[in-house]
Every structure is written in structure tokens, then in C-alpha cells.
mmCIF file with all atom_site columns, C-alpha atoms in Angstrom:
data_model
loop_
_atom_site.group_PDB
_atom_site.id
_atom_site.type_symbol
_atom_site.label_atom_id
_atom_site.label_alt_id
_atom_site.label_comp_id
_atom_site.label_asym_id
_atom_site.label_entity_id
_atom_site.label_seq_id
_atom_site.pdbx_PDB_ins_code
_atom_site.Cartn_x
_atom_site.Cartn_y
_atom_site.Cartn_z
_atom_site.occupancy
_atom_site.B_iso_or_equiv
_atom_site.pdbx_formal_charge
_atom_site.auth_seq_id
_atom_site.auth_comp_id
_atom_site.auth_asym_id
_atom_site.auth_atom_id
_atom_site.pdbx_PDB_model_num
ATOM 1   C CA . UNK J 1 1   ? 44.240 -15.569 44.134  1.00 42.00 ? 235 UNK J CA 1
ATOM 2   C CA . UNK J 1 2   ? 41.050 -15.268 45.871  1.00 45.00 ? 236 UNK J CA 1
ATOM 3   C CA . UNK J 1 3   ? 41.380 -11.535 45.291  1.00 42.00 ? 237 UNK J CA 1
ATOM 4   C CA . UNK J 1 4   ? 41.535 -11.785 41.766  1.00 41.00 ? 238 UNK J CA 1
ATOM 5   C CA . UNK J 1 5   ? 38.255 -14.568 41.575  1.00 40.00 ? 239 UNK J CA 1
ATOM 6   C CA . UNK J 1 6   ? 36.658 -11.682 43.601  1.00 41.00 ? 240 UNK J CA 1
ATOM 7   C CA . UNK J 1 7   ? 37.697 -9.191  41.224  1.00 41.00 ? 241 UNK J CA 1
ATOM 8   C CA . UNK J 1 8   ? 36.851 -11.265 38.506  1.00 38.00 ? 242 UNK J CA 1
ATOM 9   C CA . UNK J 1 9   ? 32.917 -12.158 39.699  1.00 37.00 ? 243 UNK J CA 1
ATOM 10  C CA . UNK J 1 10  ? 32.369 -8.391  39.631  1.00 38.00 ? 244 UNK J CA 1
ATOM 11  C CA . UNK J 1 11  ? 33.600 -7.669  36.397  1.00 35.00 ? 245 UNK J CA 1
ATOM 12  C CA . UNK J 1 12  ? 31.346 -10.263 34.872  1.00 36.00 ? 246 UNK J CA 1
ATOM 13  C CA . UNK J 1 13  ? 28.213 -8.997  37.448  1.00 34.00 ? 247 UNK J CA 1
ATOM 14  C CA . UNK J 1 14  ? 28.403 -5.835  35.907  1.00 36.00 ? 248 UNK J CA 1
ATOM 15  C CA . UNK J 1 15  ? 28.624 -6.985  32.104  1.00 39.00 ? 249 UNK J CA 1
ATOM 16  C CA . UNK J 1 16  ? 25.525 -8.962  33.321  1.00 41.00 ? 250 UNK J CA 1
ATOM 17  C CA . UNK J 1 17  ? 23.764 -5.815  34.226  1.00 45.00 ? 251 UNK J CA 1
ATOM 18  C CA . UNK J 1 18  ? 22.827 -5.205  30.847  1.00 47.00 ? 252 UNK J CA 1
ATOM 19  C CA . UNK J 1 19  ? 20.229 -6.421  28.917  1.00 62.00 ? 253 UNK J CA 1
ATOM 20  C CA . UNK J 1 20  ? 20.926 -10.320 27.839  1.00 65.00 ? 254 UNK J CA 1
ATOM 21  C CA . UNK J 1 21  ? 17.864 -10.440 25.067  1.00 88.00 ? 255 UNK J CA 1
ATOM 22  C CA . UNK J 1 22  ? 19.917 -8.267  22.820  1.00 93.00 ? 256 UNK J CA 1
ATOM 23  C CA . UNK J 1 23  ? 22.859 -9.933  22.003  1.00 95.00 ? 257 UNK J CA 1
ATOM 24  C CA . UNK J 1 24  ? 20.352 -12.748 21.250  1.00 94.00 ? 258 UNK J CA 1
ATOM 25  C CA . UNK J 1 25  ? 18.590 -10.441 19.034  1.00 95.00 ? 259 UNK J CA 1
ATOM 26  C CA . UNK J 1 26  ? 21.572 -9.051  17.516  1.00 96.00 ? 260 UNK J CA 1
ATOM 27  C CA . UNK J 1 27  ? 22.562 -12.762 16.551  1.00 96.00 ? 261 UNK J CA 1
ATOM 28  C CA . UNK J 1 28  ? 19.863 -13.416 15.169  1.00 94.00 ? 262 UNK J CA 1
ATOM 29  C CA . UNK J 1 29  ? 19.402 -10.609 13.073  1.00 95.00 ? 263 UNK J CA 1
ATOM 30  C CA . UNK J 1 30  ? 23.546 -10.972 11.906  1.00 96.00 ? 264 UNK J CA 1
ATOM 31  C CA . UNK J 1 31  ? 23.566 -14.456 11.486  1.00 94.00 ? 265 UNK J CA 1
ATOM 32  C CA . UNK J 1 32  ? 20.161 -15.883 10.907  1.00 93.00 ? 266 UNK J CA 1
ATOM 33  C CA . UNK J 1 33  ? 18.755 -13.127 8.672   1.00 94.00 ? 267 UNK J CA 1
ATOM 34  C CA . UNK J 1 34  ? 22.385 -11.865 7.407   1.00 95.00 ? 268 UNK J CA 1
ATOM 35  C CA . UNK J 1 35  ? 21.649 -7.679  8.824   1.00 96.00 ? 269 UNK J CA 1
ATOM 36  C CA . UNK J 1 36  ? 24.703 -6.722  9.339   1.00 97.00 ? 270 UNK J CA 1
ATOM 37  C CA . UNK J 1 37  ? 24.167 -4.462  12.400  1.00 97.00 ? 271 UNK J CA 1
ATOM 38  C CA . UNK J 1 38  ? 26.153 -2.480  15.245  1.00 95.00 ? 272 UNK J CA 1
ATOM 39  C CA . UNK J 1 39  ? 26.395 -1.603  18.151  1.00 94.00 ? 273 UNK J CA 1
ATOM 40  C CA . UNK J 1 40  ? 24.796 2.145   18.683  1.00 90.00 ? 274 UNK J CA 1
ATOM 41  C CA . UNK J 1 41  ? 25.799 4.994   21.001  1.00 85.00 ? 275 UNK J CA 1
ATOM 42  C CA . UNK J 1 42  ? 24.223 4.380   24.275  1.00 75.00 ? 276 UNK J CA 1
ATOM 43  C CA . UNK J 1 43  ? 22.270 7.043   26.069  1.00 64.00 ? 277 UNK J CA 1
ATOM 44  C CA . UNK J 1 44  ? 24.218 9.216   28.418  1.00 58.00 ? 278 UNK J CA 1
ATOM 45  C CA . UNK J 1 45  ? 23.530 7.890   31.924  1.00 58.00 ? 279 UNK J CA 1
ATOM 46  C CA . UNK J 1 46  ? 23.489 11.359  33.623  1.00 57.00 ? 280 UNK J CA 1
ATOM 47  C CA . UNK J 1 47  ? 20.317 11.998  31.238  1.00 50.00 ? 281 UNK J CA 1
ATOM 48  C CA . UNK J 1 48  ? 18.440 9.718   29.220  1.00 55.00 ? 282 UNK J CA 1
ATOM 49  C CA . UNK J 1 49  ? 17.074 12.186  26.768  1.00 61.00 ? 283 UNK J CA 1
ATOM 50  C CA . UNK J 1 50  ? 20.822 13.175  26.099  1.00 72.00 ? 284 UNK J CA 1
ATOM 51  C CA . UNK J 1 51  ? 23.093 10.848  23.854  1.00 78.00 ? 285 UNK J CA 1
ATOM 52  C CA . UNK J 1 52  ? 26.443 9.208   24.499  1.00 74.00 ? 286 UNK J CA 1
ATOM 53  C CA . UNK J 1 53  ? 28.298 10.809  21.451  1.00 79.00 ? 287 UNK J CA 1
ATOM 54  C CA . UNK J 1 54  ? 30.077 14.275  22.143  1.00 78.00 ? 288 UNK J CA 1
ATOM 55  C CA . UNK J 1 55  ? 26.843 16.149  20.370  1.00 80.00 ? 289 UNK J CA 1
ATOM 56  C CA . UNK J 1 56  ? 25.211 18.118  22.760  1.00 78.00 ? 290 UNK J CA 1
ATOM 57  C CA . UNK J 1 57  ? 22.337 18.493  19.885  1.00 79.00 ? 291 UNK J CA 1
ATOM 58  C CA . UNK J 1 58  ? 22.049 15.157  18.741  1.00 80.00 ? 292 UNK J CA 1
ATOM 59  C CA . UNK J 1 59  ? 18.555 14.166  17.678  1.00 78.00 ? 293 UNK J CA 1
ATOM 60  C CA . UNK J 1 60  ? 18.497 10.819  17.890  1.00 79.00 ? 294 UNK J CA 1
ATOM 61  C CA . UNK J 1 61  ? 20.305 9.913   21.167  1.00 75.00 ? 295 UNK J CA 1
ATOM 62  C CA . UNK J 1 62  ? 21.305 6.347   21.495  1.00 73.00 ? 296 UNK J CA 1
ATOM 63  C CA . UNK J 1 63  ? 19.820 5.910   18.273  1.00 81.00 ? 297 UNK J CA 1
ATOM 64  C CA . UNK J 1 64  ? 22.732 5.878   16.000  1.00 86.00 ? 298 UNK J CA 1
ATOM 65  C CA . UNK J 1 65  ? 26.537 4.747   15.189  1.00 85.00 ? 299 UNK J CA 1
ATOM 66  C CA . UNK J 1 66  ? 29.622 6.111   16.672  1.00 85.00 ? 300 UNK J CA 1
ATOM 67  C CA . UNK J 1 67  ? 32.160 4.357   17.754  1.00 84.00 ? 301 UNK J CA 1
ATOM 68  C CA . UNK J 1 68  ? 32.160 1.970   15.448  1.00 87.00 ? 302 UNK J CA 1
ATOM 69  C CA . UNK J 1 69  ? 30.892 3.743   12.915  1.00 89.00 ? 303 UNK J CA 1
ATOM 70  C CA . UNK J 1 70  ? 28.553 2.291   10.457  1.00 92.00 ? 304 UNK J CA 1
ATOM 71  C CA . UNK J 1 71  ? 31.290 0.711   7.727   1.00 94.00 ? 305 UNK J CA 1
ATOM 72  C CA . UNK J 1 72  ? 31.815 -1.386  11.236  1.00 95.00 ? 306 UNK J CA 1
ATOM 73  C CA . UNK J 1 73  ? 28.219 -3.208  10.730  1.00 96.00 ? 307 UNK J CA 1
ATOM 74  C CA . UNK J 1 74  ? 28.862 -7.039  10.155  1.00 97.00 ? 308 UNK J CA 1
ATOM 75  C CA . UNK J 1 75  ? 27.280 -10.283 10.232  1.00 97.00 ? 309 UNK J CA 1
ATOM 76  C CA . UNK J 1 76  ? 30.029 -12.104 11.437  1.00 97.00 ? 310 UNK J CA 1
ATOM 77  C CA . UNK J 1 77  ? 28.624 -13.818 15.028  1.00 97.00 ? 311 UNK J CA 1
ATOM 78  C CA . UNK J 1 78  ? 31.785 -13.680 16.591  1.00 97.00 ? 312 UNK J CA 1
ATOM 79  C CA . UNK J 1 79  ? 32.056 -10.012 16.438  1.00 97.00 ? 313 UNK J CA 1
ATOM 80  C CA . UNK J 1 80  ? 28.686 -9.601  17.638  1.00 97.00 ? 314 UNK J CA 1
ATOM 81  C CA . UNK J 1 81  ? 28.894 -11.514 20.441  1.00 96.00 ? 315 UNK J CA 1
ATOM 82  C CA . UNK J 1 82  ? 32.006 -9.575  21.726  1.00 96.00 ? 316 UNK J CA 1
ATOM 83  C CA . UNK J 1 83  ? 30.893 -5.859  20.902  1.00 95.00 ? 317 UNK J CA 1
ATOM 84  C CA . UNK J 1 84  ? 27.158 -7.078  23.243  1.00 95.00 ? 318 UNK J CA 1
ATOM 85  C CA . UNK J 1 85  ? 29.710 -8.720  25.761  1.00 94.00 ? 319 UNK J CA 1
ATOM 86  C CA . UNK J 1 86  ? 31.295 -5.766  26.199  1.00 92.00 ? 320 UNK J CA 1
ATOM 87  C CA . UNK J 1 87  ? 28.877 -3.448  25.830  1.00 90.00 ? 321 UNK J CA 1
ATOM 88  C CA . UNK J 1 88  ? 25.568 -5.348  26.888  1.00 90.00 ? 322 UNK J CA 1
ATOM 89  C CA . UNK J 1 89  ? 23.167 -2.687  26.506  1.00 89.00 ? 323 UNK J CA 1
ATOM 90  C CA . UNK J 1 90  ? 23.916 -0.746  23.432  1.00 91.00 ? 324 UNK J CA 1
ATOM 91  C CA . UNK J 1 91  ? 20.861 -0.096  21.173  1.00 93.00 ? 325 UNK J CA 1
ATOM 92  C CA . UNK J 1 92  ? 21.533 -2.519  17.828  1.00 96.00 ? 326 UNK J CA 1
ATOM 93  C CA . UNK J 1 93  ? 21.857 -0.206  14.620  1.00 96.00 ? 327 UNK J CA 1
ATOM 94  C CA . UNK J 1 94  ? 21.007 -2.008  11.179  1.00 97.00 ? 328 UNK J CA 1
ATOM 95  C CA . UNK J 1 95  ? 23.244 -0.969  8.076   1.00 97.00 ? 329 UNK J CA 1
ATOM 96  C CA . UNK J 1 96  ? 20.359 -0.518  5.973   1.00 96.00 ? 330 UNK J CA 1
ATOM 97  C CA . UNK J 1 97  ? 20.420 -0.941  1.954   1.00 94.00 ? 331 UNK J CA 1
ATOM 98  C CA . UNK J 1 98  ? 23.286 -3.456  0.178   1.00 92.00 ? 332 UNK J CA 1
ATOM 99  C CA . UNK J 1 99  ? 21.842 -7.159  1.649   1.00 90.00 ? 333 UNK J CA 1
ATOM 100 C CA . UNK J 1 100 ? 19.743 -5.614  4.309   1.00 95.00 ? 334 UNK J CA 1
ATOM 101 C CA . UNK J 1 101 ? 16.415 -4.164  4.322   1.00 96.00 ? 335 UNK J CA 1
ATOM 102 C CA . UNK J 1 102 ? 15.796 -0.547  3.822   1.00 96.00 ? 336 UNK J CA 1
ATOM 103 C CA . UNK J 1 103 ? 12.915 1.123   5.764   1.00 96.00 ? 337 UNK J CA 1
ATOM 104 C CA . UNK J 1 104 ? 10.587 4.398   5.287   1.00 95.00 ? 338 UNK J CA 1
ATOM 105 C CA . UNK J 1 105 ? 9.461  6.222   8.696   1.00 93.00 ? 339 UNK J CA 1
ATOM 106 C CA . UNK J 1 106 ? 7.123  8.442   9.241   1.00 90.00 ? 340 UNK J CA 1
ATOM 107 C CA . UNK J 1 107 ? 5.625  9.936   12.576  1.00 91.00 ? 341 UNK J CA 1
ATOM 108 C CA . UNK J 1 108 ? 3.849  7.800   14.484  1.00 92.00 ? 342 UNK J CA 1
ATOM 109 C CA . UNK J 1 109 ? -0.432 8.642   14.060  1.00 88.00 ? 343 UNK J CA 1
ATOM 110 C CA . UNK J 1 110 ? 0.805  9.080   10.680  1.00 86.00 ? 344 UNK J CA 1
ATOM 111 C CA . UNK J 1 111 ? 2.717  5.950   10.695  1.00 89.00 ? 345 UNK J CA 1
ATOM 112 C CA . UNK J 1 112 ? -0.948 3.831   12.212  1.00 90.00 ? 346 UNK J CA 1
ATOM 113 C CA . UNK J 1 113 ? -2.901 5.423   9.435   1.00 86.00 ? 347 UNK J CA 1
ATOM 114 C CA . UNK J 1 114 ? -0.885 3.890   6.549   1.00 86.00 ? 348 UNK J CA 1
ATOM 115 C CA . UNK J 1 115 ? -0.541 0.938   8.311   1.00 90.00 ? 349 UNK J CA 1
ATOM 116 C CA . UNK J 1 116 ? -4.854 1.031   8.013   1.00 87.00 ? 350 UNK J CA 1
ATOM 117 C CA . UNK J 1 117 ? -4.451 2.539   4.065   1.00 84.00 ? 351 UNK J CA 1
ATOM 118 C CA . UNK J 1 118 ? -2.142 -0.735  3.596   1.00 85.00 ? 352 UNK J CA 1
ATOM 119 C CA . UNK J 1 119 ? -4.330 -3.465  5.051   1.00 88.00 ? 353 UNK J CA 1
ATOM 120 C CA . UNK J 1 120 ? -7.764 -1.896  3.680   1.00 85.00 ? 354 UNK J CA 1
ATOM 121 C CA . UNK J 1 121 ? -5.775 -2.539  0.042   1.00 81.00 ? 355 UNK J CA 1
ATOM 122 C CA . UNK J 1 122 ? -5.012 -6.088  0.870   1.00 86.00 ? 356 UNK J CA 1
ATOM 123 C CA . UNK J 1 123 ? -1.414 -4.829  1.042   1.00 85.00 ? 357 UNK J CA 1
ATOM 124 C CA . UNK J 1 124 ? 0.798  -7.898  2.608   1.00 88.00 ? 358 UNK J CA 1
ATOM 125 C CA . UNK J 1 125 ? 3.109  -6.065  5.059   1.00 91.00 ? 359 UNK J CA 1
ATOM 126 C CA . UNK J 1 126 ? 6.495  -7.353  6.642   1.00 93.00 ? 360 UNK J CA 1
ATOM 127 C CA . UNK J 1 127 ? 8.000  -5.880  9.771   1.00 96.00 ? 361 UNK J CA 1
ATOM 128 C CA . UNK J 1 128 ? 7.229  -2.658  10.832  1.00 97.00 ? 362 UNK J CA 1
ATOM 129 C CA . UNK J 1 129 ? 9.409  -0.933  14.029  1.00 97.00 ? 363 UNK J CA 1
ATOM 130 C CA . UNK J 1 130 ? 8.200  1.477   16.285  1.00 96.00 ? 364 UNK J CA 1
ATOM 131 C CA . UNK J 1 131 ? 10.062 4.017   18.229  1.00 93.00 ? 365 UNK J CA 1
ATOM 132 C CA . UNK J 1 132 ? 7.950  6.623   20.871  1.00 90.00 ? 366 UNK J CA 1
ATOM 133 C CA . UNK J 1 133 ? 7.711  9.541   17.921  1.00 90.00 ? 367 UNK J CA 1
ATOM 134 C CA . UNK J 1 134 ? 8.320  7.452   14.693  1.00 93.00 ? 368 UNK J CA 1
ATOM 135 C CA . UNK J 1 135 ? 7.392  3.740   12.743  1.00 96.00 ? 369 UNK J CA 1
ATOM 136 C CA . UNK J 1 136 ? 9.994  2.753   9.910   1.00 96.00 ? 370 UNK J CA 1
ATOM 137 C CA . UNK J 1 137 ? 8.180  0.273   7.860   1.00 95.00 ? 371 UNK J CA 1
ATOM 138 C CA . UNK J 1 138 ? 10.974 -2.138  6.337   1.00 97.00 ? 372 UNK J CA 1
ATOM 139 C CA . UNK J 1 139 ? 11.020 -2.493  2.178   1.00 96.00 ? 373 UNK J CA 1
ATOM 140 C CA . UNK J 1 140 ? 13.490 -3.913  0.061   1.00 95.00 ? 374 UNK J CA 1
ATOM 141 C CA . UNK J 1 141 ? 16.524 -2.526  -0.548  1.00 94.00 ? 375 UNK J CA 1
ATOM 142 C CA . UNK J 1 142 ? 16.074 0.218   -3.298  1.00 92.00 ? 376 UNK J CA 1
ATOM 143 C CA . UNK J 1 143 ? 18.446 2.193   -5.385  1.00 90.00 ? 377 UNK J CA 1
ATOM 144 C CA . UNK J 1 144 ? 19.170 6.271   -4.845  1.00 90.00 ? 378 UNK J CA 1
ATOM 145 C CA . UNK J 1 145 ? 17.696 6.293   -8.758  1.00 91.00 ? 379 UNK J CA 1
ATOM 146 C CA . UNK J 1 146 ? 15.189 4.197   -8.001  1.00 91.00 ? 380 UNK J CA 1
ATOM 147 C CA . UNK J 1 147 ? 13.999 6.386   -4.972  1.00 91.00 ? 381 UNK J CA 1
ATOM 148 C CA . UNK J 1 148 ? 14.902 9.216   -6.774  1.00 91.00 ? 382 UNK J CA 1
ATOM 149 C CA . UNK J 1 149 ? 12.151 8.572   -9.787  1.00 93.00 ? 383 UNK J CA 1
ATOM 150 C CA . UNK J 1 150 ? 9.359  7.745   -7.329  1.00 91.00 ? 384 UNK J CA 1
ATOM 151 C CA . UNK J 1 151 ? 9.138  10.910  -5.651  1.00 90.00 ? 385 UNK J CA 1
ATOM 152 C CA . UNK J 1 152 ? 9.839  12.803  -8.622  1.00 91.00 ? 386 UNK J CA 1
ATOM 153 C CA . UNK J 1 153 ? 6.643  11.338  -10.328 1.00 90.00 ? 387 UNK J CA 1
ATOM 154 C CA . UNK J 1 154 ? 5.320  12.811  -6.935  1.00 88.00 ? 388 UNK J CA 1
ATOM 155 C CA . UNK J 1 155 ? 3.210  16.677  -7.102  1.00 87.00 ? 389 UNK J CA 1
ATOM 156 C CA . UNK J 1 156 ? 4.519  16.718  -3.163  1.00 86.00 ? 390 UNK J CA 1
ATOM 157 C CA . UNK J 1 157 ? 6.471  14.873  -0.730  1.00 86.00 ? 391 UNK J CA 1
ATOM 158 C CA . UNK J 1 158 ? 5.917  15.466  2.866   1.00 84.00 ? 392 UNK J CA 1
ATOM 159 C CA . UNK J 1 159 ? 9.089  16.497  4.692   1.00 84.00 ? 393 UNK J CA 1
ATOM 160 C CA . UNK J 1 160 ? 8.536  14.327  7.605   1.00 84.00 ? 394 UNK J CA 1
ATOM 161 C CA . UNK J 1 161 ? 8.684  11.425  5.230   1.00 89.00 ? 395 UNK J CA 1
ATOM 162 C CA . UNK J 1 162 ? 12.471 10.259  5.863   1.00 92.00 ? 396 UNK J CA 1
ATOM 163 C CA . UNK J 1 163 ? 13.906 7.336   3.855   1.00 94.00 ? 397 UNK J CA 1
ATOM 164 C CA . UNK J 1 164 ? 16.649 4.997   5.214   1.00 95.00 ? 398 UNK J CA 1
ATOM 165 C CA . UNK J 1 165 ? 18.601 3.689   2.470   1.00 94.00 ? 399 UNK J CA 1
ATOM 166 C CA . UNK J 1 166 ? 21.924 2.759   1.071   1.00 93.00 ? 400 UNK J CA 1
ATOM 167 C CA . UNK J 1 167 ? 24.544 3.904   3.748   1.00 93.00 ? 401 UNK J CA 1
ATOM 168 C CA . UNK J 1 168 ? 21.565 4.764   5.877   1.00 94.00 ? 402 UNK J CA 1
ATOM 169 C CA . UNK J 1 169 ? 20.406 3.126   9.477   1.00 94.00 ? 403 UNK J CA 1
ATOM 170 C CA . UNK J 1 170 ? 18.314 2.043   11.647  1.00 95.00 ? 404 UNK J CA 1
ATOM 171 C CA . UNK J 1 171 ? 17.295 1.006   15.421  1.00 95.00 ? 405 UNK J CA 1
ATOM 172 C CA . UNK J 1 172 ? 16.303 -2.562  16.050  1.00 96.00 ? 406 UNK J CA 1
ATOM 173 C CA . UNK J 1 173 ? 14.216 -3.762  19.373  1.00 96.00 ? 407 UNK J CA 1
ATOM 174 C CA . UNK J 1 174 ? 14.856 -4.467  21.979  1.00 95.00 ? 408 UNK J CA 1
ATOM 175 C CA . UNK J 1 175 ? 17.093 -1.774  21.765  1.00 93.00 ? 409 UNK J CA 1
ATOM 176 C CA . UNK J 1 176 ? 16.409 1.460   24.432  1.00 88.00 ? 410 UNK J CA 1
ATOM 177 C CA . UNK J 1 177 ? 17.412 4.505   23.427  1.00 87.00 ? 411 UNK J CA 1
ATOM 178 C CA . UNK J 1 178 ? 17.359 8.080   24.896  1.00 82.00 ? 412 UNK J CA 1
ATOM 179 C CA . UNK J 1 179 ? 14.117 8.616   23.293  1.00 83.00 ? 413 UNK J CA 1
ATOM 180 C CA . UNK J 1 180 ? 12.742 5.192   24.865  1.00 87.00 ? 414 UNK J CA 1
ATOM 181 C CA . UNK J 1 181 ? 11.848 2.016   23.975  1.00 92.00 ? 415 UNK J CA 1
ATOM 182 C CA . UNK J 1 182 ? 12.089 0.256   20.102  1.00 94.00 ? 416 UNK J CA 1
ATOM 183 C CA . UNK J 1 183 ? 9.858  -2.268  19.551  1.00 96.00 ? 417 UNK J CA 1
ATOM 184 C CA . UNK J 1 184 ? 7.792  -4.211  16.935  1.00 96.00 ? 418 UNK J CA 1
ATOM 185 C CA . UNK J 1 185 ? 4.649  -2.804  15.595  1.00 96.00 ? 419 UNK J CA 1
ATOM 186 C CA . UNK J 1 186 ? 4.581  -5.508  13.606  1.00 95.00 ? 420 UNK J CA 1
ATOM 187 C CA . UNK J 1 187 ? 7.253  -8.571  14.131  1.00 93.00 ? 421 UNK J CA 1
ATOM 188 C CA . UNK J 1 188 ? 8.584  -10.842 11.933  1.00 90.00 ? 422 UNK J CA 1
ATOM 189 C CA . UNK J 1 189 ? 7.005  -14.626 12.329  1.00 80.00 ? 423 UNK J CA 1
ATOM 190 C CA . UNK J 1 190 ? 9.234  -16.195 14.975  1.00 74.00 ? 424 UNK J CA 1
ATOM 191 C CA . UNK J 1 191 ? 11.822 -18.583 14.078  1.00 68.00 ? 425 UNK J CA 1
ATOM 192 C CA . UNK J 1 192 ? 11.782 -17.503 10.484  1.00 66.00 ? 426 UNK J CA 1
ATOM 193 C CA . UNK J 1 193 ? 14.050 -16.849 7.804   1.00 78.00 ? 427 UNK J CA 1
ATOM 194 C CA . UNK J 1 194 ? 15.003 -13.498 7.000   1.00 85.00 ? 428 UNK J CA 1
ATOM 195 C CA . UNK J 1 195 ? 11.336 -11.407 6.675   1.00 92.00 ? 429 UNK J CA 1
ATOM 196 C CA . UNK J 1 196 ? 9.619  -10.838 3.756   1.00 92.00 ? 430 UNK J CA 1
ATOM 197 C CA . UNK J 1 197 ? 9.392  -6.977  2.905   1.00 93.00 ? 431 UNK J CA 1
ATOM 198 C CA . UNK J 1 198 ? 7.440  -5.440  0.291   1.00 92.00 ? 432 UNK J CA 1
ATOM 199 C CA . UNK J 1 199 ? 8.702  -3.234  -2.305  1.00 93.00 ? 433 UNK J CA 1
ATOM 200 C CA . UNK J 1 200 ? 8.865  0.465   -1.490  1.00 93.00 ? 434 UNK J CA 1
ATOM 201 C CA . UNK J 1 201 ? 6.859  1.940   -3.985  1.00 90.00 ? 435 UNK J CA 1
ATOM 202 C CA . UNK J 1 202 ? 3.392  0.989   -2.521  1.00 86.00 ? 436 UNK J CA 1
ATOM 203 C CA . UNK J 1 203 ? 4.790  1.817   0.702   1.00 89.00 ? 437 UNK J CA 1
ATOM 204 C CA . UNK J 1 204 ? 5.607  5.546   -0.338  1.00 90.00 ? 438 UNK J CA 1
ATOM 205 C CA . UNK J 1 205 ? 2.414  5.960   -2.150  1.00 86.00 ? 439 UNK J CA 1
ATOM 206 C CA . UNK J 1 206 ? 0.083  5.023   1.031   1.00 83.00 ? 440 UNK J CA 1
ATOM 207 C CA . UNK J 1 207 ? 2.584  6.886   3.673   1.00 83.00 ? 441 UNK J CA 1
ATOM 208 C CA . UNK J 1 208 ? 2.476  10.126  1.259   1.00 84.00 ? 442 UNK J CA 1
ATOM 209 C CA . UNK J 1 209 ? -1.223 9.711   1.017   1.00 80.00 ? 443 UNK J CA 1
ATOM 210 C CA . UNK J 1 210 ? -1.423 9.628   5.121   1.00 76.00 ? 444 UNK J CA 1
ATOM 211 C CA . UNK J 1 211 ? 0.650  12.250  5.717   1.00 78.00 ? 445 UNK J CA 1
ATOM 212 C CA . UNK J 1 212 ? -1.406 14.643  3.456   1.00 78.00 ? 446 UNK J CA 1
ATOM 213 C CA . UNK J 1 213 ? -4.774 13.524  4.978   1.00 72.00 ? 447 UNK J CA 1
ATOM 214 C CA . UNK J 1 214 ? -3.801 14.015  8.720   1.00 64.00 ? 448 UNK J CA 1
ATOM 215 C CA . UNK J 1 215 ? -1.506 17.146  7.749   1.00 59.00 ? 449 UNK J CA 1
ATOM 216 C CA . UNK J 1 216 ? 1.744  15.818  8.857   1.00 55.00 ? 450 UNK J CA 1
ATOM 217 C CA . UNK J 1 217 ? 4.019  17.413  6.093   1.00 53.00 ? 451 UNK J CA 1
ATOM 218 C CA . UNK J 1 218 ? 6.498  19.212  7.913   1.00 46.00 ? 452 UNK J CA 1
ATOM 219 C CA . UNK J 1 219 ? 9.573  18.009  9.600   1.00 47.00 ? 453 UNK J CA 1
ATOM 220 C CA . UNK J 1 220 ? 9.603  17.938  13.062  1.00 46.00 ? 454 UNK J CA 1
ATOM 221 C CA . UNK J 1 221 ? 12.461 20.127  14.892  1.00 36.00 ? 455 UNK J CA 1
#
């Protein structure tokens, strides 16, 4: 018996070695602000810089959905709490699009400057997340037609403008990934409801205008 207490204390020590702030976050998001989210494929330990999933090229390591994959995403609080039990620290991976925010990112000095174009217009902004290389500014959730018009009314869309949308995702802080930390630019007002987001179009319109003035058009390799 006392073998199997002892047995039992390390099991649980090592589930605490993750990090406990997100499965709070990852309840909150599910169940206060209805996200439904995931658990994402964790950073290979032998290299941070190389992902968990069986792609040797993956480009966003840690970053995205595997195993689940993203039809898994739910809100449901008692799923949540067992996949960050179990897997303590997993990056969390929003299902964006449907009842959950979509987002556009752009590269990060790109990213500040619309951020300035967007406040200098009296723009109100909701959250806006921040990973080493890229910001995703959260929007409402848009339509593939409705995207799809906007940038055709466009003469030129930067490539390195990327659009997270229906069927689309998303790291949330705290998460760490193999690139490194995700965090809030700009967070959501604590103990809120689910955050206001704008609409996209304004969004597009100052992030294409940024990314033309500082000559980030390309996408990065």
C-alpha cells in the first residue's frame, strides 16, 4: 500500500510540473467566453525550436493541433480540465471562426505600426496576441465571401498578411511554444465577458496599409 501512495505522489508531482495558469486560462476562455479551444502539439523536448508532431518541417512548432485535431476544440469544462490534467503544458489552440473570434496576423514591426495607424484613427481595438515573429489582431468572425470581397476590392494584398478564419486557428497565452512565448499585446479587461472585437474590414485596410509602408509584402520562409 505504501508503495502504491508513493507511486501515486509522483505521478501527480509530475502532472504538477507543468504550467497550472493554463488550464485556468483555457477555462476561462471555454467556458466563460464560449472559445472552444484545444490542446496543441507541444514542443519536442530534445529541441525547442522543433515540434512534437512527426513533421520534421513544421513551421509552427507547438503552435498547432494534432492529436486532437481541431474538430476536437470544445467548450465543454470538463473536457478541458482533463486534456490540461493530463497534459499540463500544452500550448491552448482556439478554433477560430463559427462562435469564436477570427484573427488577422501580420509580422510583428508590421503588426506595432497598425496597431499606431488604428489608434491615430480613433479605432477601438479588442485583444491583440503576440507571438516572437507575429501579432494576430482578433475580429469578428467573417465569412470566406465576405473575406473574399474585401481583398478583391484590394489593387494588392501583401503575402505576409495571413487570415485565420473559419476552420482556421490560433495560439492563446500563456501558451509556450517552440517559437517562444504567446502573450497579450493587448488583453482583454479582466474578469470580463467574452471581448469585444472589431469588424475585420478596418482591420485589413490599416494592416495592408502598414505592410506597404514598411515593405513587408512577402511571406516569410
Amino acid at each position: 500500500m505504501r508503495e502504491i501512495l508513493g507511486r501515486r505522489r509522483r505521478l501527480l508531482s509530475q502532472r504538477n510540473d507543468g504550467r497550472p495558469e493554463l488550464i485556468g486560462a483555457a477555462l476561462t476562455f471555454a467556458t466563460q467566453w464560449q472559445w472552444p479551444v484545444l490542446p496543441g502539439a507541444t514542443a519536442d523536448p530534445q529541441g525547442r525550436s522543433r515540434c512534437g508532431c512527426p513533421d520534421a518541417d513544421c513551421t509552427v512548432p507547438g503552435a498547432h493541433p494534432f492529436d486532437p485535431g481541431l474538430l476536437a476544440a470544445t467548450t465543454d469544462a470538463r473536457m478541458v480540465r482533463w486534456w490540461w490534467t493530463n497534459r499540463p503544458a500544452a500550448p491552448i489552440v482556439l478554433a477560430t471562426g463559427g462562435v469564436a473570434p477570427c484573427a488577422v496576423s501580420l509580422p510583428a514591426l508590421a503588426a506595432a505600426h497598425t496597431l499606431t495607424a488604428l489608434d491615430r484613427l480613433g479605432m477601438r481595438l479588442g485583444p491583440v496576441v503576440a507571438s516572437p515573429s507575429r501579432w494576430a489582431i482578433l475580429v469578428r468572425p467573417y465569412s470566406m465571401e465576405q473575406l473574399g470581397e474585401l481583398l478583391y476590392a484590394k489593387d494588392f494584398v501583401p503575402g505576409s498578411l495571413r487570415f485565420h478564419g473559419e476552420g482556421g486557428y490560433l495560439a492563446l497565452p500563456p501558451s509556450e511554444t517552440g517559437e517562444g512565448e504567446i502573450r497579450w499585446e493587448r488583453a482583454p479587461l479582466p474578469g470580463s465577458a467574452s471581448p469585444w472585437v472589431p469588424d475585420v474590414e478596418a482591420v485589413v485596410d490599416a494592416a495592408v496599409e502598414a505592410l506597404t509602408r514598411t515593405g513587408v509584402s512577402a511571406p516569410e520562409l
